[in-house]
PDB file of C-alpha atoms in Angstrom:
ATOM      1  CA  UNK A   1       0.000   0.000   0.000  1.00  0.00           C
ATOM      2  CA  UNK A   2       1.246   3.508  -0.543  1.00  0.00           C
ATOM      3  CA  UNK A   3       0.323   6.584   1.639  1.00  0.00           C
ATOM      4  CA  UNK A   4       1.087   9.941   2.005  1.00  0.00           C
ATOM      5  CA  UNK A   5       1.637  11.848   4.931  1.00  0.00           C
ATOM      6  CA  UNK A   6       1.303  15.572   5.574  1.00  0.00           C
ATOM      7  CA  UNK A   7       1.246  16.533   9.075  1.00  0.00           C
ATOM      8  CA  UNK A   8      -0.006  19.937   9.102  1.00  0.00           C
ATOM      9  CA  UNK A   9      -2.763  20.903   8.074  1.00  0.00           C
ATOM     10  CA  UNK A  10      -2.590  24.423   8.807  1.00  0.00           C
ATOM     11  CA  UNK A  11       0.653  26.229   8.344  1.00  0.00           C
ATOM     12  CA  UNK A  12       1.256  30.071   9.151  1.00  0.00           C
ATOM     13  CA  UNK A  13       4.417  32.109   8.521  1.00  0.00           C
ATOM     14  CA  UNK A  14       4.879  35.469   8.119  1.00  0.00           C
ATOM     15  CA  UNK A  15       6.690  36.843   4.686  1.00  0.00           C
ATOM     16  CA  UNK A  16       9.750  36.502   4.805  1.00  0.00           C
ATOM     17  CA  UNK A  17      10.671  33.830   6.910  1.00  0.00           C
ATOM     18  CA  UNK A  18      11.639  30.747   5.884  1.00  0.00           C
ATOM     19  CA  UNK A  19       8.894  27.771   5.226  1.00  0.00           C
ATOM     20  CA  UNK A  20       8.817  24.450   5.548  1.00  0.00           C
ATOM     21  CA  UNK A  21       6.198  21.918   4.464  1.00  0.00           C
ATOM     22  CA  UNK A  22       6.616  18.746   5.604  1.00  0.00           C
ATOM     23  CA  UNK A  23       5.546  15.481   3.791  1.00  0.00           C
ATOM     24  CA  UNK A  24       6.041  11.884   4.560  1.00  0.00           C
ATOM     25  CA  UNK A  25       5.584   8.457   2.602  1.00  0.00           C
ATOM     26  CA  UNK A  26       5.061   5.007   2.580  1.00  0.00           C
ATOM     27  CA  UNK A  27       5.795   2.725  -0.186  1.00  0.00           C
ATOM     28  CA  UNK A  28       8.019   0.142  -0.759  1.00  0.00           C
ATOM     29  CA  UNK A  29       9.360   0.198  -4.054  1.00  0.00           C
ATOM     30  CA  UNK A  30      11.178   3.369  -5.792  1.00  0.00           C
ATOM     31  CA  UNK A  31       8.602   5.926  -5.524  1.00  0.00           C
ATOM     32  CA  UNK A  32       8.406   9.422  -7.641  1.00  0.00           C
ATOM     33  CA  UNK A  33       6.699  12.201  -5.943  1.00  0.00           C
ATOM     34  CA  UNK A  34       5.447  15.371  -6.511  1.00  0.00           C
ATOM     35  CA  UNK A  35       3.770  18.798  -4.795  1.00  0.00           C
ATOM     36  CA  UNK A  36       0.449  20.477  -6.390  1.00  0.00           C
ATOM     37  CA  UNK A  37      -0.243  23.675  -5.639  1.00  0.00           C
ATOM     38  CA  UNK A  38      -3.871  24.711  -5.049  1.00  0.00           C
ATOM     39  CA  UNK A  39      -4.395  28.679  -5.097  1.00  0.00           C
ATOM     40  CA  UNK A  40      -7.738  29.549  -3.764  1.00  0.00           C
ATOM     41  CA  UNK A  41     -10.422  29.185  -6.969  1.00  0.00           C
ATOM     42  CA  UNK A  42      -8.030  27.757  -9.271  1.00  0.00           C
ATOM     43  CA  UNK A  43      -7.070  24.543 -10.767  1.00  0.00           C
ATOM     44  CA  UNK A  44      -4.387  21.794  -9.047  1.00  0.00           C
ATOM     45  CA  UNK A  45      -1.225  22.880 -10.756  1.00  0.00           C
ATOM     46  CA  UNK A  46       2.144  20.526 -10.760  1.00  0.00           C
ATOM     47  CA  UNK A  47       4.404  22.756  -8.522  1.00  0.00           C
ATOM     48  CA  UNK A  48       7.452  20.352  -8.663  1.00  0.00           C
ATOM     49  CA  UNK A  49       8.882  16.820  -9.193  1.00  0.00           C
ATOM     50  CA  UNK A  50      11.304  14.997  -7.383  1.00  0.00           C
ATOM     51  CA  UNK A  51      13.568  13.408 -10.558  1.00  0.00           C
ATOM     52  CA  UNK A  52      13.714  16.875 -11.594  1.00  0.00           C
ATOM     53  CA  UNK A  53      15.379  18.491  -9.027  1.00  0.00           C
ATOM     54  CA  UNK A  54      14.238  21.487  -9.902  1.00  0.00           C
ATOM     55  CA  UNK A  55      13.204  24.902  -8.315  1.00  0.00           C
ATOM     56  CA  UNK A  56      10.197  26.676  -9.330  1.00  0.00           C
ATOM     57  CA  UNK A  57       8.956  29.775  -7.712  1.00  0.00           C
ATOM     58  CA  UNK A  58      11.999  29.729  -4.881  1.00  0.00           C
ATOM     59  CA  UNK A  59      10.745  25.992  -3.691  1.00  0.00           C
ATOM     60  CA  UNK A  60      12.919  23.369  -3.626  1.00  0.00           C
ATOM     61  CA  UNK A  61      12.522  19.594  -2.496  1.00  0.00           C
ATOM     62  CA  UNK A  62      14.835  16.710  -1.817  1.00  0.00           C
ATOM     63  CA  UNK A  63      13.936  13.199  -1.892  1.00  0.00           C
ATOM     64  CA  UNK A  64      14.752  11.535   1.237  1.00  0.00           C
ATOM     65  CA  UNK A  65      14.947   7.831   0.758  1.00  0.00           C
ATOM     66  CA  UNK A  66      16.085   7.148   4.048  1.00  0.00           C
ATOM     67  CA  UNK A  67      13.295   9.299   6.150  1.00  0.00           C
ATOM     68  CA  UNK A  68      11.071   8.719   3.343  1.00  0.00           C
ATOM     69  CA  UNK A  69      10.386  12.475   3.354  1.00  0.00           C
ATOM     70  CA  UNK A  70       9.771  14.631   0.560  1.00  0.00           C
ATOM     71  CA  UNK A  71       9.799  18.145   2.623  1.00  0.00           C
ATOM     72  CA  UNK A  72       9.041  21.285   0.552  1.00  0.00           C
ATOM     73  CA  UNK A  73      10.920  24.481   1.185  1.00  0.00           C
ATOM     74  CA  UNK A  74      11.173  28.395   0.768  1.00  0.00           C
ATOM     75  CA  UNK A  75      13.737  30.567   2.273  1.00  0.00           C
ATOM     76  CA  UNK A  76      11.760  33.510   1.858  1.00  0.00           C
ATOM     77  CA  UNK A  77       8.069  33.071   2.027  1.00  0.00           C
ATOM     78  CA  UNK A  78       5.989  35.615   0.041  1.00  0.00           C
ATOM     79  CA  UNK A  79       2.339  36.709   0.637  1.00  0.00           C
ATOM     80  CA  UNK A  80       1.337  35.026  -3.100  1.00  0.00           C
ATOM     81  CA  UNK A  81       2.875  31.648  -1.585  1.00  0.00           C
ATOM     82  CA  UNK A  82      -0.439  31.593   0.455  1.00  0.00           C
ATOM     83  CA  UNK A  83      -2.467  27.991  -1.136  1.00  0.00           C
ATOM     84  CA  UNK A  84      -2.843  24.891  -0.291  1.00  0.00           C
ATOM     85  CA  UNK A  85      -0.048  22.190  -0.900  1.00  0.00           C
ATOM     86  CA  UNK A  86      -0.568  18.708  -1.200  1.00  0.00           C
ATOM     87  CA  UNK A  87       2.529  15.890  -1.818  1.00  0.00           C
ATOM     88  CA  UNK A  88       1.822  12.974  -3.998  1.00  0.00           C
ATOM     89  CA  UNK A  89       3.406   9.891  -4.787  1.00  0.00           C
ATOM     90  CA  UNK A  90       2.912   7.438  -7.912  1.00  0.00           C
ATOM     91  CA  UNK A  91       4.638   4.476  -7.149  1.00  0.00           C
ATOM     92  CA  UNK A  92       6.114   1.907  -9.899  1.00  0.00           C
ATOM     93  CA  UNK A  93       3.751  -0.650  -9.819  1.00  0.00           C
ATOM     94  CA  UNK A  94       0.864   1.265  -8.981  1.00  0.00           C
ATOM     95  CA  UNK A  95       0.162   1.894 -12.542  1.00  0.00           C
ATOM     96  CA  UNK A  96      -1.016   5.621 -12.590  1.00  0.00           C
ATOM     97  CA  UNK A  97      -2.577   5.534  -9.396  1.00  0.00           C
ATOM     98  CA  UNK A  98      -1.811   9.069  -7.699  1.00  0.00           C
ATOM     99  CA  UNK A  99      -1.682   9.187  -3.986  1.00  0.00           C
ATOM    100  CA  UNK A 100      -2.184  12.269  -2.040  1.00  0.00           C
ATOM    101  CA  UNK A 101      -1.716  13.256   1.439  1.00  0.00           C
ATOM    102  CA  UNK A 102      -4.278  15.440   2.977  1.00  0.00           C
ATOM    103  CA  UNK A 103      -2.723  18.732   2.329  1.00  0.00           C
ATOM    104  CA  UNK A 104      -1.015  21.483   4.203  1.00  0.00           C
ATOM    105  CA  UNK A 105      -3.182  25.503   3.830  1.00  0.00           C
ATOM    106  CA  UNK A 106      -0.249  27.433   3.987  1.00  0.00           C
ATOM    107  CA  UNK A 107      -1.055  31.158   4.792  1.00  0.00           C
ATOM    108  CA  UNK A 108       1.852  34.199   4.736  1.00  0.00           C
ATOM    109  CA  UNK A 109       0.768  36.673   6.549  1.00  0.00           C
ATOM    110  CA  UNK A 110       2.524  40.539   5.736  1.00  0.00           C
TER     111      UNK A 110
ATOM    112  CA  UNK B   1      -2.839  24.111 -25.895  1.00  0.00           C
ATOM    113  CA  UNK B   2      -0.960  22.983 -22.557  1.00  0.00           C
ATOM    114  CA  UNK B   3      -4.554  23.484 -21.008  1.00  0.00           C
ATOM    115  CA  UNK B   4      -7.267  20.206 -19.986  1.00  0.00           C
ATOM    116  CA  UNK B   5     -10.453  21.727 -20.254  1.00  0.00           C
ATOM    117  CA  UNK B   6     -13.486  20.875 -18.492  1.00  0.00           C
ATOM    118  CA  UNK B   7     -17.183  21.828 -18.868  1.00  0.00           C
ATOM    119  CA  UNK B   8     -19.165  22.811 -17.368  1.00  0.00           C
ATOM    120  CA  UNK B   9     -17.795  24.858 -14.630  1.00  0.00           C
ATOM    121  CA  UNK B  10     -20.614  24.655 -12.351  1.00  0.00           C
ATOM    122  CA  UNK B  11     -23.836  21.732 -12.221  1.00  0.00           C
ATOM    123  CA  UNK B  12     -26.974  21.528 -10.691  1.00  0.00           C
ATOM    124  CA  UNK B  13     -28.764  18.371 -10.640  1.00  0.00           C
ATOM    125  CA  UNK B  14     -31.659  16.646  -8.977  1.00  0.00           C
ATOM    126  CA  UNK B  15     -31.600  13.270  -7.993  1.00  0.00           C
ATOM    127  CA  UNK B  16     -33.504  12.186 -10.867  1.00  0.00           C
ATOM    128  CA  UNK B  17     -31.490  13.751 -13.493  1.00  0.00           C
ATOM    129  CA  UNK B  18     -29.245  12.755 -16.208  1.00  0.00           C
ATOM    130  CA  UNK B  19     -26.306  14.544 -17.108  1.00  0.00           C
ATOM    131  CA  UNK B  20     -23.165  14.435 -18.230  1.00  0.00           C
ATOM    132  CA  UNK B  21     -19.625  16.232 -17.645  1.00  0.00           C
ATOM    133  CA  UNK B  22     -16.986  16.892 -20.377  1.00  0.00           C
ATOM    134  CA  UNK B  23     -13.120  17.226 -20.200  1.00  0.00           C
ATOM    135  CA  UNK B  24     -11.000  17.361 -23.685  1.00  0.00           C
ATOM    136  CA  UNK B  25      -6.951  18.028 -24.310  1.00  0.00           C
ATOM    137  CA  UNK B  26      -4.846  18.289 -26.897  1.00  0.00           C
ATOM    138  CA  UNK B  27      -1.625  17.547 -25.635  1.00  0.00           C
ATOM    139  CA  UNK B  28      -1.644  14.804 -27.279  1.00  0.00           C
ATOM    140  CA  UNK B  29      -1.734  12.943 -23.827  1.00  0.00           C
ATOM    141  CA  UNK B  30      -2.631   9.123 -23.859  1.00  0.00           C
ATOM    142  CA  UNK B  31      -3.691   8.852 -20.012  1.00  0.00           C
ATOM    143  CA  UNK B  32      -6.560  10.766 -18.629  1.00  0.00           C
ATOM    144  CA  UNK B  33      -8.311  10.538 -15.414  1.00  0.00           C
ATOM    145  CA  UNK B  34     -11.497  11.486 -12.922  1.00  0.00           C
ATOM    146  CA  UNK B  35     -10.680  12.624  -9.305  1.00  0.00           C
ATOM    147  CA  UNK B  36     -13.379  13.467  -7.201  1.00  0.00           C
ATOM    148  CA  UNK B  37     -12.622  16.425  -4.277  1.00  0.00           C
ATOM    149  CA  UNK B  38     -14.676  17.248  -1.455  1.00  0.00           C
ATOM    150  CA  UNK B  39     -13.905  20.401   0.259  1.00  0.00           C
ATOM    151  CA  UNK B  40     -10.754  21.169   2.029  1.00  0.00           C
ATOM    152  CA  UNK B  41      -9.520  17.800   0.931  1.00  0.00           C
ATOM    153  CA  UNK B  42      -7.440  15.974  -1.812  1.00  0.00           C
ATOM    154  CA  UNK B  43      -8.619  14.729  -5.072  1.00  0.00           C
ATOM    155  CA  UNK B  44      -9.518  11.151  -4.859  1.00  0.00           C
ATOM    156  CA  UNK B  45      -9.001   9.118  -7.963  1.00  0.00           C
ATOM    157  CA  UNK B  46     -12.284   7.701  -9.790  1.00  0.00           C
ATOM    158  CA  UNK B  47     -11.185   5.913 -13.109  1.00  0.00           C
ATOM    159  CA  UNK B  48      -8.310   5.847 -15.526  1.00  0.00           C
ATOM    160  CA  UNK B  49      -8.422   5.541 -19.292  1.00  0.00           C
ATOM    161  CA  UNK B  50      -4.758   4.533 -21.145  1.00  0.00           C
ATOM    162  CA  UNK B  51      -5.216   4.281 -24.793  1.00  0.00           C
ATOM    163  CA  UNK B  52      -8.842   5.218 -24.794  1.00  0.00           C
ATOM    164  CA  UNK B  53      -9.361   1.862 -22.330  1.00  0.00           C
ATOM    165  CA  UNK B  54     -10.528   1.842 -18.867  1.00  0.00           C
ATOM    166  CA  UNK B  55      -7.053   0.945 -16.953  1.00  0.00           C
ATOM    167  CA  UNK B  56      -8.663   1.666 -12.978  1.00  0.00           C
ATOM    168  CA  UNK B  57     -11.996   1.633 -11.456  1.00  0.00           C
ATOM    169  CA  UNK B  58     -12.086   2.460  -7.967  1.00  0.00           C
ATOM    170  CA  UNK B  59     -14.696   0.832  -6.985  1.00  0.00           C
ATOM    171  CA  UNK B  60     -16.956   3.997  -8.193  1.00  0.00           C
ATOM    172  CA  UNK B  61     -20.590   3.345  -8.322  1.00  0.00           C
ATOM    173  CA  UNK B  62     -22.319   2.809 -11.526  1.00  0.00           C
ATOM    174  CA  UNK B  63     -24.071   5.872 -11.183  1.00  0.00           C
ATOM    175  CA  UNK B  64     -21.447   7.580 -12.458  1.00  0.00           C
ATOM    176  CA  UNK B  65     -19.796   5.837 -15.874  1.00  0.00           C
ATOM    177  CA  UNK B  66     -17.153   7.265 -17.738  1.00  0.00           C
ATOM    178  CA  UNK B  67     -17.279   6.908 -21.325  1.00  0.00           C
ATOM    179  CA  UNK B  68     -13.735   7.753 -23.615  1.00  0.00           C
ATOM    180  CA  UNK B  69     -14.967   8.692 -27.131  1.00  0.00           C
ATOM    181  CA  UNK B  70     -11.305   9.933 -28.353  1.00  0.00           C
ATOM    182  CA  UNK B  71      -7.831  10.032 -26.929  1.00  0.00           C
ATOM    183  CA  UNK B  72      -8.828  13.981 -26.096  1.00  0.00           C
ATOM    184  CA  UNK B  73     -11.804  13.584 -24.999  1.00  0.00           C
ATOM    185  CA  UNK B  74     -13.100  12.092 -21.324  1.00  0.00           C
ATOM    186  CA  UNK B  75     -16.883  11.761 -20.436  1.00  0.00           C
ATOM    187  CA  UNK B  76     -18.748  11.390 -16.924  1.00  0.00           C
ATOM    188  CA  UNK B  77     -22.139  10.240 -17.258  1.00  0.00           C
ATOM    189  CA  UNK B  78     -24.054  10.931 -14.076  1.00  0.00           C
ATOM    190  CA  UNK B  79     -27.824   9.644 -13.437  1.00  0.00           C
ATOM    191  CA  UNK B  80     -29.479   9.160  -9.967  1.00  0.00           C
ATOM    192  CA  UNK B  81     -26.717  11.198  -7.834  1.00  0.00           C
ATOM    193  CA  UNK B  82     -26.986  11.482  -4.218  1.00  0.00           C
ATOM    194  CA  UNK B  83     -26.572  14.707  -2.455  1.00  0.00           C
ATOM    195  CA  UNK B  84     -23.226  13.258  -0.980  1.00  0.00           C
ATOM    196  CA  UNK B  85     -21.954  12.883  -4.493  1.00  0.00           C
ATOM    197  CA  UNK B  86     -21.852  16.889  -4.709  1.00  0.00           C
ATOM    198  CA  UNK B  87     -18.206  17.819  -4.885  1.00  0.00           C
ATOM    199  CA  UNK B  88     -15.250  18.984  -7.541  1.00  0.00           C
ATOM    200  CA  UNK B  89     -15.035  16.966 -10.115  1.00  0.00           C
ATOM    201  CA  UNK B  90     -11.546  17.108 -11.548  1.00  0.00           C
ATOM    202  CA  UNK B  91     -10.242  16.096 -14.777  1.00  0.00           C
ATOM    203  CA  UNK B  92      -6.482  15.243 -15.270  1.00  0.00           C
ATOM    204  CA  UNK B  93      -4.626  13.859 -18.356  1.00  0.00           C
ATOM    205  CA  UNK B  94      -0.825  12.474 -18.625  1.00  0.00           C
ATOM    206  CA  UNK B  95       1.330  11.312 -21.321  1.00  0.00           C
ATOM    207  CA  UNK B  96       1.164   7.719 -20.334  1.00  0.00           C
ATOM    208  CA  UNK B  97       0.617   5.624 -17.402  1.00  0.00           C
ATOM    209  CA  UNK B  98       3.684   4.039 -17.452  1.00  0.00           C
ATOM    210  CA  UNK B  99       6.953   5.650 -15.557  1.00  0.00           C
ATOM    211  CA  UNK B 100       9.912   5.865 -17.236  1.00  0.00           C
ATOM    212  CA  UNK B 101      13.449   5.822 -16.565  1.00  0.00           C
ATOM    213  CA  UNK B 102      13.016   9.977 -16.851  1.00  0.00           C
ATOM    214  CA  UNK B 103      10.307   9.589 -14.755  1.00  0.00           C
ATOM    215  CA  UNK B 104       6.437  10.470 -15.620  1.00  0.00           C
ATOM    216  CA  UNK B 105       5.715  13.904 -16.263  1.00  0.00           C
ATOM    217  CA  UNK B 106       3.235  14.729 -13.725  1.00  0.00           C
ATOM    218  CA  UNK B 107      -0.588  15.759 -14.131  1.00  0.00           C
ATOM    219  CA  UNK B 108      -2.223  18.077 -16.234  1.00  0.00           C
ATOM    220  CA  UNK B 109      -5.447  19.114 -14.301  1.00  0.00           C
ATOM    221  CA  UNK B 110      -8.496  20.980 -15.482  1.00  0.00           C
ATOM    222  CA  UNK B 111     -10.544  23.742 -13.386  1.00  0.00           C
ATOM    223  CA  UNK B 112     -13.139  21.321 -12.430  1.00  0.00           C
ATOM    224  CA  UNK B 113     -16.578  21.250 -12.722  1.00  0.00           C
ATOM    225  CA  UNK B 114     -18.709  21.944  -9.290  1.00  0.00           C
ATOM    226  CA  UNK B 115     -21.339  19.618  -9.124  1.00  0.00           C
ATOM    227  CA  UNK B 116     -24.206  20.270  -6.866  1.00  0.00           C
ATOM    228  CA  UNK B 117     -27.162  17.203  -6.035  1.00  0.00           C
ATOM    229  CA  UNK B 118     -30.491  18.588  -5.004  1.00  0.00           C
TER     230      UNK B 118
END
């Protein structure tokens, strides 16, 4: 079985400082993952993915293998970072099944 | 067109009704897919078409039955909702199911269509 594992739900920084989103997985093969980005009243949007190793809008994320974390990451938060954020995995044999973990409402305050 | 397009944005129904949603790209994507959100949480996965073939049914009941015409275009046929069946319904297409040793590319999702049982 493969799960996904976002322990905040809530997040609230203020711009500026440094955020950190934290996800966690489960899975026991070689798993790819992936953050969505939800801004309020628009569509899911691919935000980043892990084979990549890129950065897009100032986030960055580094697969963990051995915490099985996939923790997203800002230095500076801005006010226009404010969404939700949800971490997904798609594991190897799961065909195109997309897991997602219940999401983390991150809100930058000025 | 980078874009998955769904219509229409926003459904009424009553409990009796018959209707159906759309979704269409032309990314020339061969996977596409129906997630169903509820509010404040992630989009749960409904079906998956590769090739134009249902690949995944999760369990979904058969008052809702997807229907692939095309490789761009994705149906939802929905007759005899519930009220607990109102949610987002989300559309999402990908180049393939399959990973490869780049990886997959990710989803492509549409706006949604905000479905409302009566």
């Amino acid at each position: 079985a493969q799960r996904v594992t976002q322990p905040e739900k809530l997040l609230s920084v203020f711009k500026g400082a440094p955020v950190e989103l934290k996800c966690n997985y489960s899975y026991s093969g070689s798993p790819e993952l992936f953050w969505y980005v939800q801004y309020s009243r628009q569509r899911l949007q691919l935000l980043l993915r892990h084979i990549s190793r890129e950065s897009i809008k100032g986030f960055t994320a580094d697969l963990n293998k051995g915490e099985t974390s996939f923790h997203l990451k800002k230095p500076f938060a801005q006010e226009e970072d404010s969404a939700m954020y949800y971490c997904a995995l798609r594991g190897e044999t799961s065909g195109s099944r997309l897991t997602f973990g219940e999401g983390t409402q991150l809100t930058v305050n000025p | 067109d980078t874009e998955v397009t769904q219509t229409p944005k926003h459904l009424v129904m009553g409990m009796t009704n018959k209707k159906s949603l759309k979704c269409e790209q032309h990314m020339g994507h061969r996977a596409m897919y129906w997630y169903k959100q509820k509010a404040k949480k992630p989009p749960e996965l409904m079906f998956v078409y590769s090739y134009e073939k249902l690949s995944i049914n999760e369990s979904v009941p058969s008052r809702f039955s997807p229907e692939c015409p095309n490789s761009s275009l994705l149906n939802l046929h929905l007759h005899a909702l519930q009220p607990e069946d109102s949610a987002l319904y989300l559309c999402a297409s990908s180049r393939g199911i399959r990973i490869s040793t780049k990886g997959s590319y990710g989803y492509t999702f549409g706006s949604g269509t905000r479905l409302t049982v009566v």
